[in-house]
Coordinates of C-alpha atoms in Angstrom, one line a residue:
M1043 CA -6.1 17.4 26.3
K1044 CA -7.2 17.0 23.2
K1045 CA -3.1 15.9 22.0
L1046 CA -3.4 13.3 24.5
L1047 CA -7.1 11.7 23.7
I1048 CA -6.0 11.2 19.6
A1049 CA -2.4 10.0 21.2
L1050 CA -4.7 6.9 23.2
A1051 CA -6.5 6.2 19.9
F1052 CA -4.0 4.5 18.1
C1053 CA -2.5 2.7 21.8
L1054 CA -5.6 1.5 23.0
P1055 CA -7.4 -1.9 21.9
V1056 CA -10.4 -2.1 20.3
L1057 CA -12.4 -4.1 22.6
A1058 CA -15.8 -5.0 20.8
W1059 CA -14.7 -6.0 18.2
A1060 CA -11.5 -8.2 18.9
E1061 CA -13.7 -9.4 21.5
S1062 CA -16.6 -10.1 18.4
G1063 CA -14.5 -10.7 16.4
K1064 CA -16.4 -9.1 13.6
I1065 CA -16.2 -5.0 12.8
D1066 CA -20.2 -3.8 12.1
F1067 CA -20.5 -1.1 9.5
V1068 CA -22.9 0.7 7.6
E1069 CA -22.6 1.4 3.7
Y1070 CA -23.8 3.0 1.4
K1071 CA -23.3 5.2 -2.3
L1072 CA -24.0 8.9 -3.1
D1073 CA -26.0 10.0 -6.3
N1074 CA -22.4 10.9 -7.4
G1075 CA -21.0 7.4 -7.2
L1076 CA -19.6 7.9 -3.7
H1077 CA -19.2 5.0 -2.0
V1078 CA -19.4 6.2 2.1
I1079 CA -18.1 3.3 5.1
L1080 CA -19.7 4.8 7.9
Q1081 CA -17.4 2.3 11.6
E1082 CA -18.3 3.8 14.7
D1083 CA -16.5 3.2 18.1
H1084 CA -16.8 4.9 21.7
T1085 CA -13.7 3.6 22.8
T1086 CA -12.0 7.2 23.1
P1087 CA -13.4 10.6 21.8
N1088 CA -11.9 10.7 18.2
I1089 CA -13.0 10.2 14.8
I1090 CA -10.3 9.3 11.5
V1091 CA -12.3 10.7 8.5
S1092 CA -10.6 8.9 5.0
V1093 CA -10.9 9.5 1.5
M1094 CA -9.5 7.0 -0.8
Y1095 CA -9.4 7.5 -4.4
H1096 CA -8.6 4.1 -6.7
V1097 CA -5.6 5.8 -9.0
G1098 CA -2.4 5.2 -8.2
S1099 CA 0.8 4.9 -10.5
K1100 CA -0.6 2.0 -12.5
N1101 CA -3.0 4.5 -13.8
E1102 CA -0.7 6.8 -14.9
N1103 CA 0.0 7.4 -19.0
P1104 CA 3.8 5.9 -19.2
E1105 CA 5.5 9.3 -20.1
L1106 CA 3.9 11.4 -17.5
T1107 CA 5.0 9.1 -14.6
G1108 CA 4.7 10.0 -10.5
F1109 CA 1.1 12.4 -11.1
A1110 CA -0.5 10.0 -8.2
H1111 CA 2.6 10.4 -6.1
F1112 CA 2.4 14.7 -7.8
F1113 CA -1.1 15.3 -6.4
E1114 CA -0.7 13.0 -3.3
H1115 CA 1.2 16.6 -2.4
L1116 CA -0.7 19.0 -4.2
M1117 CA -4.3 18.0 -3.2
F1118 CA -2.8 19.9 -0.1
E1119 CA -2.2 23.1 -1.7
G1120 CA -5.8 24.5 -0.7
T1121 CA -9.0 25.4 -2.6
K1122 CA -11.3 27.4 -3.9
N1123 CA -12.5 28.8 -0.3
I1124 CA -9.0 27.4 2.1
K1125 CA -5.5 29.7 1.4
R1126 CA -2.6 28.6 0.3
H1127 CA -0.8 26.2 2.7
E1128 CA -3.9 26.8 5.6
F1129 CA -4.8 23.1 4.7
D1130 CA -3.3 21.8 6.7
K1131 CA -3.6 24.5 9.8
Y1132 CA -7.5 23.6 9.9
V1133 CA -7.1 20.1 11.5
T1134 CA -3.7 21.0 13.6
K1135 CA -5.1 23.7 15.4
V1136 CA -7.5 21.4 16.9
G1137 CA -5.1 18.9 18.2
G1138 CA -5.7 16.7 15.5
N1139 CA -2.6 15.6 12.5
L1140 CA -3.7 14.6 8.8
N1141 CA -1.4 13.4 6.4
A1142 CA -2.3 10.7 2.7
N1143 CA 0.0 8.2 0.7
T1144 CA 0.6 6.7 -1.9
F1145 CA 0.5 3.9 -3.8
F1146 CA 0.8 2.1 -7.7
D1147 CA -3.6 1.3 -7.1
R1148 CA -5.0 3.9 -4.4
T1149 CA -4.0 7.6 -3.5
Y1150 CA -4.9 8.1 0.7
Y1151 CA -6.0 10.9 2.6
Y1152 CA -6.8 10.9 6.2
E1153 CA -7.0 12.9 9.1
L1154 CA -8.1 12.3 12.4
L1155 CA -9.6 14.1 14.7
P1156 CA -11.8 15.6 18.1
S1157 CA -14.4 13.2 17.6
N1158 CA -16.8 16.4 18.0
E1159 CA -14.6 18.0 14.9
L1160 CA -16.5 15.8 12.3
A1161 CA -17.9 17.8 10.4
L1162 CA -14.6 19.4 9.6
G1163 CA -13.3 16.8 8.3
L1164 CA -15.5 16.0 6.1
W1165 CA -15.7 20.2 5.1
L1166 CA -12.3 19.3 4.0
E1167 CA -12.4 16.4 2.2
S1168 CA -15.6 17.9 0.6
E1169 CA -13.3 20.8 -0.9
R1170 CA -10.2 19.0 -1.6
M1171 CA -13.1 16.9 -3.6
L1172 CA -14.7 19.7 -5.3
H1173 CA -12.4 22.1 -6.2
P1174 CA -8.5 21.3 -5.1
T1175 CA -6.8 24.5 -6.3
I1176 CA -5.0 23.6 -9.3
E1177 CA -2.7 26.4 -10.0
S1178 CA 0.5 27.2 -11.8
I1179 CA 2.1 28.4 -8.9
G1180 CA 1.1 25.2 -7.0
I1181 CA 2.3 23.2 -9.7
K1182 CA 5.8 25.1 -9.9
T1183 CA 5.9 24.8 -5.7
Q1184 CA 4.7 21.1 -5.4
K1185 CA 6.9 20.3 -8.8
D1186 CA 10.4 21.4 -6.6
V1187 CA 9.4 19.4 -3.2
V1188 CA 8.5 15.7 -5.0
C1189 CA 11.7 15.7 -7.8
Q1190 CA 13.3 17.1 -4.1
E1191 CA 12.0 13.8 -2.3
M1192 CA 12.7 11.4 -5.3
G1193 CA 16.8 12.3 -4.5
Q1194 CA 16.1 12.1 -0.3
S1195 CA 14.3 9.3 -0.3
R1196 CA 15.5 6.8 -3.5
D1197 CA 18.5 8.5 -6.3
N1198 CA 20.8 9.6 -4.0
R1199 CA 19.9 7.1 -0.6
P1200 CA 22.1 4.0 -0.5
Y1201 CA 19.6 0.7 -2.2
G1202 CA 16.5 3.3 -2.8
R1203 CA 16.6 2.5 -6.5
L1204 CA 16.7 -1.5 -5.5
L1205 CA 12.7 -2.1 -5.9
T1206 CA 12.8 0.6 -8.9
E1207 CA 15.2 -1.3 -10.4
T1208 CA 13.6 -4.5 -9.3
L1209 CA 10.3 -3.4 -10.8
K1210 CA 11.9 -2.5 -14.5
K1211 CA 13.6 -5.1 -15.3
A1212 CA 10.2 -8.0 -13.6
Y1213 CA 7.7 -6.2 -16.0
T1214 CA 7.9 -6.2 -19.5
V1215 CA 4.7 -4.8 -20.5
H1216 CA 3.0 -3.9 -17.1
P1217 CA 2.6 -0.5 -15.8
Y1218 CA 4.0 -1.6 -12.2
N1219 CA 7.5 -1.4 -14.9
H1220 CA 7.8 2.3 -12.8
D1221 CA 8.5 3.2 -9.2
V1222 CA 5.7 5.8 -7.2
L1223 CA 7.9 8.2 -7.1
G1224 CA 8.5 8.6 -11.1
K1225 CA 10.8 10.0 -13.4
E1226 CA 12.2 13.9 -12.5
E1227 CA 12.6 14.5 -16.3
H1228 CA 8.2 13.7 -16.5
I1229 CA 7.2 16.1 -13.5
R1230 CA 9.7 18.8 -14.7
N1231 CA 8.2 18.8 -18.3
A1232 CA 4.6 18.4 -18.3
S1233 CA 2.2 20.9 -18.5
D1234 CA -0.1 22.1 -15.8
Q1235 CA -3.1 21.1 -18.7
D1236 CA -1.6 17.5 -17.9
F1237 CA -1.4 18.2 -14.2
I1238 CA -5.3 19.1 -15.0
D1239 CA -6.8 16.5 -17.3
F1240 CA -4.8 13.6 -14.5
H1241 CA -7.0 15.7 -12.2
N1242 CA -10.4 15.9 -13.9
T1243 CA -10.1 11.7 -15.0
F1244 CA -9.6 10.1 -11.5
Y1245 CA -9.9 12.1 -8.8
V1246 CA -14.0 11.8 -8.7
P1247 CA -16.5 10.6 -6.9
N1248 CA -17.2 8.5 -8.3
N1249 CA -13.6 7.0 -8.4
A1250 CA -13.4 7.5 -4.1
V1251 CA -14.2 6.0 -0.8
L1252 CA -15.6 8.1 2.1
T1253 CA -15.0 6.2 5.5
I1254 CA -14.8 7.0 8.7
V1255 CA -14.6 5.5 12.4
G1256 CA -14.6 6.3 15.2
D1257 CA -16.9 8.1 18.2
F1258 CA -19.3 10.0 15.8
N1259 CA -23.4 9.6 15.4
M1260 CA -24.5 7.7 12.9
A1261 CA -27.5 9.8 11.8
E1262 CA -25.6 12.9 11.8
A1263 CA -22.2 11.8 10.1
K1264 CA -25.1 10.7 7.8
K1265 CA -26.7 14.1 7.8
L1266 CA -23.1 15.9 7.2
V1267 CA -22.2 12.4 4.6
H1268 CA -24.9 14.2 2.1
D1269 CA -24.9 18.1 2.9
Y1270 CA -20.9 18.4 2.3
F1271 CA -20.9 15.6 -0.8
N1272 CA -23.9 14.7 -3.0
D1273 CA -24.3 17.3 -5.3
I1274 CA -20.3 17.1 -6.5
P1275 CA -20.3 16.2 -9.4
S1276 CA -19.7 12.6 -10.7
G1277 CA -16.9 12.1 -12.8
A1278 CA -16.0 9.7 -16.4
P1279 CA -16.6 5.9 -15.4
V1280 CA -13.1 5.2 -14.6
V1281 CA -11.2 2.6 -16.4
Q1282 CA -8.6 0.6 -14.7
P1283 CA -6.1 -0.5 -16.8
T1284 CA -6.4 -3.2 -18.9
I1285 CA -3.2 -4.7 -19.1
V1286 CA -1.5 -8.3 -18.9
E1287 CA 1.6 -8.8 -17.9
P1288 CA 2.7 -12.3 -20.1
K1289 CA 3.3 -15.6 -18.0
K1290 CA 6.7 -15.8 -17.6
T1291 CA 8.7 -19.4 -19.1
A1292 CA 11.9 -18.6 -17.7
E1293 CA 14.0 -16.7 -15.1
V1294 CA 14.4 -13.6 -15.9
R1295 CA 18.2 -13.0 -14.4
D1296 CA 20.7 -9.3 -13.9
T1297 CA 22.9 -7.1 -12.8
A1298 CA 22.4 -3.4 -11.1
Y1299 CA 24.7 -0.9 -9.8
D1300 CA 24.5 2.0 -6.8
N1301 CA 26.6 3.8 -4.9
I1302 CA 26.7 1.3 -1.7
Q1303 CA 28.8 -0.8 0.1
M1304 CA 28.0 -4.0 0.3
P1305 CA 26.0 -6.6 -2.5
A1306 CA 22.4 -7.5 -2.4
L1307 CA 20.7 -10.1 -3.4
I1308 CA 17.1 -9.8 -5.2
M1309 CA 14.8 -12.8 -6.5
A1310 CA 11.6 -11.8 -7.4
Y1311 CA 8.2 -14.0 -8.1
H1312 CA 5.8 -13.4 -9.7
I1313 CA 2.5 -14.0 -7.5
P1314 CA -1.3 -13.5 -8.1
G1315 CA -3.6 -9.7 -7.4
I1316 CA -4.1 -9.5 -4.2
T1317 CA -7.7 -10.8 -4.6
S1318 CA -6.7 -13.9 -6.0
N1319 CA -8.1 -17.1 -3.5
D1320 CA -4.3 -18.5 -3.9
M1321 CA -3.1 -15.0 -2.2
Y1322 CA -3.9 -16.0 1.0
A1323 CA -1.1 -18.7 0.9
V1324 CA 0.9 -16.5 -0.9
N1325 CA 1.5 -14.4 2.2
M1326 CA 1.0 -17.8 4.4
L1327 CA 4.3 -18.5 2.7
N1328 CA 6.4 -15.2 2.7
T1329 CA 5.7 -15.5 6.7
L1330 CA 6.7 -19.2 6.5
L1331 CA 9.6 -18.3 4.9
A1332 CA 11.4 -14.5 6.6
Q1333 CA 9.9 -13.4 9.2
G1334 CA 10.7 -13.5 12.4
Q1335 CA 14.1 -14.7 13.4
S1336 CA 12.6 -18.0 13.5
S1337 CA 10.7 -18.4 10.1
R1338 CA 12.6 -20.7 7.9
L1339 CA 15.4 -18.9 6.1
Y1340 CA 16.2 -16.5 9.2
S1341 CA 16.7 -19.4 11.1
T1342 CA 18.9 -21.4 8.2
I1343 CA 20.5 -18.6 6.8
V1344 CA 20.9 -16.0 9.5
N1345 CA 21.2 -17.5 12.6
D1346 CA 22.5 -21.3 11.9
K1347 CA 25.2 -20.6 8.0
Q1348 CA 25.9 -17.4 9.0
M1349 CA 25.5 -16.3 5.1
A1350 CA 24.0 -13.7 5.3
M1351 CA 23.4 -10.2 8.1
E1352 CA 20.1 -9.6 7.3
L1353 CA 16.8 -12.3 5.1
A1354 CA 13.6 -10.9 4.1
A1355 CA 10.6 -11.7 2.2
M1356 CA 7.6 -10.0 1.6
P1357 CA 4.2 -9.7 -1.1
L1358 CA 4.4 -6.8 -2.7
P1359 CA 0.5 -6.3 -2.5
L1360 CA -0.7 -5.5 -5.8
E1361 CA -4.5 -5.3 -7.4
Q1362 CA -3.2 -7.3 -10.3
P1363 CA -0.3 -9.1 -10.4
G1364 CA 2.6 -8.8 -8.3
L1365 CA 5.3 -9.3 -6.0
S1366 CA 6.7 -12.1 -3.1
I1367 CA 10.3 -10.1 -3.1
V1368 CA 13.3 -11.9 -1.5
L1369 CA 16.0 -10.0 -0.6
A1370 CA 19.4 -10.9 0.8
L1371 CA 22.9 -9.4 2.9
P1372 CA 25.1 -11.2 2.2
N1373 CA 27.6 -11.2 5.6
M1374 CA 31.1 -12.1 4.2
N1375 CA 33.2 -13.8 2.1
V1376 CA 30.3 -14.8 0.6
E1377 CA 29.0 -14.9 -2.5
L1378 CA 25.8 -13.5 -4.1
S1379 CA 25.4 -16.8 -6.2
Q1380 CA 26.5 -18.6 -2.9
L1381 CA 23.6 -17.5 -1.2
E1382 CA 21.0 -17.7 -3.9
N1383 CA 22.1 -21.6 -4.0
E1384 CA 21.1 -21.6 -0.1
I1385 CA 17.9 -19.8 -0.7
D1386 CA 17.0 -22.4 -3.3
K1387 CA 17.3 -25.3 -1.7
E1388 CA 15.0 -24.3 1.6
I1389 CA 12.4 -23.3 -1.3
D1390 CA 13.1 -26.3 -3.2
K1391 CA 12.9 -28.1 1.0
L1392 CA 9.1 -26.0 0.9
Q1393 CA 8.0 -27.4 -2.2
K1394 CA 9.1 -31.4 -1.7
E1395 CA 8.2 -31.1 1.6
P1396 CA 4.9 -30.6 3.4
I1397 CA 5.6 -28.8 6.5
S1398 CA 5.7 -30.3 10.0
D1399 CA 2.1 -29.8 12.5
K1400 CA 3.3 -28.0 15.0
E1401 CA 4.9 -25.4 12.4
F1402 CA 1.8 -24.9 10.7
Q1403 CA -0.2 -24.0 13.8
K1404 CA 2.6 -21.6 14.2
L1405 CA 1.9 -20.5 11.2
Q1406 CA -1.8 -19.7 12.0
N1407 CA -1.1 -18.2 14.9
Q1408 CA 1.2 -15.8 13.4
I1409 CA -0.9 -15.0 10.4
E1410 CA -4.6 -14.5 12.6
N1411 CA -2.1 -12.5 15.7
Q1412 CA -1.4 -10.4 12.0
L1413 CA -4.9 -10.2 10.7
V1414 CA -5.6 -9.0 14.8
S1415 CA -3.4 -6.3 15.2
S1416 CA -4.1 -4.8 11.5
N1417 CA -7.1 -3.8 12.5
A1418 CA -6.6 -2.8 16.4
T1419 CA -6.8 1.1 16.4
I1420 CA -9.4 3.7 14.0
E1421 CA -7.1 4.8 12.3
D1422 CA -6.0 0.8 11.0
R1423 CA -9.8 0.2 10.4
A1424 CA -10.8 3.2 8.2
Y1425 CA -7.6 2.3 5.9
N1426 CA -9.0 -1.8 5.7
L1427 CA -12.7 -0.6 5.2
A1428 CA -11.7 1.6 1.8
Q1429 CA -8.8 -1.0 1.0
A1430 CA -11.4 -4.2 1.1
Y1431 CA -14.5 -1.8 -1.1
T1432 CA -12.2 -0.7 -3.5
Y1433 CA -10.0 -3.8 -4.1
F1434 CA -12.6 -6.8 -3.7
K1435 CA -15.6 -4.7 -3.9
N1436 CA -16.5 -6.3 -0.7
T1437 CA -16.0 -4.0 2.5
N1438 CA -16.4 -7.7 4.2
E1439 CA -13.9 -8.3 3.4
I1440 CA -12.3 -7.9 6.5
N1441 CA -14.4 -9.8 8.5
E1442 CA -13.8 -12.8 5.5
E1443 CA -10.0 -12.5 5.5
L1444 CA -9.8 -14.2 8.4
A1445 CA -11.9 -17.5 7.7
K1446 CA -10.0 -17.6 4.5
F1447 CA -6.3 -18.3 5.9
R1448 CA -8.1 -20.5 8.6
S1449 CA -9.0 -22.8 5.8
I1450 CA -5.8 -22.8 4.3
T1451 CA -4.1 -27.0 4.6
K1452 CA -0.5 -27.6 4.2
E1453 CA -1.2 -29.0 1.4
D1454 CA -2.1 -26.1 0.1
L1455 CA 1.1 -24.3 0.6
Q1456 CA 3.1 -26.6 -1.2
K1457 CA 0.2 -26.5 -4.5
A1458 CA 1.9 -22.8 -4.0
A1459 CA 5.4 -22.8 -3.4
K1460 CA 5.1 -25.6 -6.7
K1461 CA 2.8 -23.1 -8.6
Y1462 CA 4.4 -19.7 -8.2
F1463 CA 8.2 -20.6 -6.1
T1464 CA 10.1 -21.0 -9.0
K1465 CA 12.5 -20.4 -11.4
D1466 CA 10.9 -20.4 -15.0
N1467 CA 9.0 -17.7 -13.0
R1468 CA 11.1 -15.3 -10.5
L1469 CA 13.3 -12.3 -11.5
V1470 CA 16.9 -13.0 -10.0
L1471 CA 18.8 -9.9 -9.3
Y1472 CA 22.6 -8.9 -8.4
Y1473 CA 22.5 -5.7 -6.7
L1474 CA 26.6 -4.2 -6.8
P1475 CA 28.2 -1.4 -5.1
K1476 CA 29.3 0.7 -8.7
K1477 CA 33.0 0.1 -9.0

């Protein structure tokens, strides 16, 4: 029964906030700097307990890459009071589940639990934060695990290195120039002390956000949060990287080879960081260009002219200036240069001709639907609330985002297209089969 109720939490719409258009929450800081966000939702008897640490691959030493992803795994090894390989069993035996993920700017852990297990979720995350087990046997085990993952999900997988090669060629100095998995030799050769130092720098309460969303009592939650987390010592202030990628003044063109059968075209445009006001227009442009089969690039190049078998445009939502990537796989007998020219024509049209009222209304509807859907479950909201504070230092961004998108005009879209989707602001990468 508990598993069924937990499953329902992922399926049922959250009617209260959907009707009001606002997500109500409470937030505050503990004495050690831990930011706490609490959002009640009594739709189903479940809760999410999550912690987001403001550390990702961009925070790594360029000679020791892959550490943030490594700790995504290592922090499940156990703690002073939890034996090795026992962490997840505390959750699964009460019918819950748990997971974690790492990105360029943050690492995120969460437990989905029955609502009567709030204390369990808080105890687990406080254990993980206060005294995780970082010792030779666990480090050796996770070195094997993450290096195997590099091979399975990236190095030995068709097109697995596509993003890796794009980042490496798009960035010259910024730490976004390496992917989240990092290099195997860096993980293999790192010492135990290297990992301990990384942990002590970043996995501290003053560099984290604790979020609880779901069916709980506010007064009880506040007391439990204080009891489990307030006495955890804070660390030194964490300073995010200040390296600025030089402004591009000329198109970068390159070629990469992989064990693939079909070539691919990548066009990566430099865009502002996620907190920039321009990102609202950039996101809308990506939706307009290639989200869904009725989008401009897809309908013209894939459906009408049948020059590509697949085409997508997606922004890489990064805290600091990121990329908007157009990816296309050509049909047989279509050269990458031909495909590139057709994409250029559509982008050029976007820069020179304002979109119609009908297309603009459709675009606004798509964006609104995306935002509503993105907050439809307690899991989604826990993540979005944590990200809003981590990146924007404004948790209420979760409520302000829709109005900011609605404020974008057709003229704003045209300006953004002219500013960011230009040839001198992009990487064009031909991703080819090895001969």
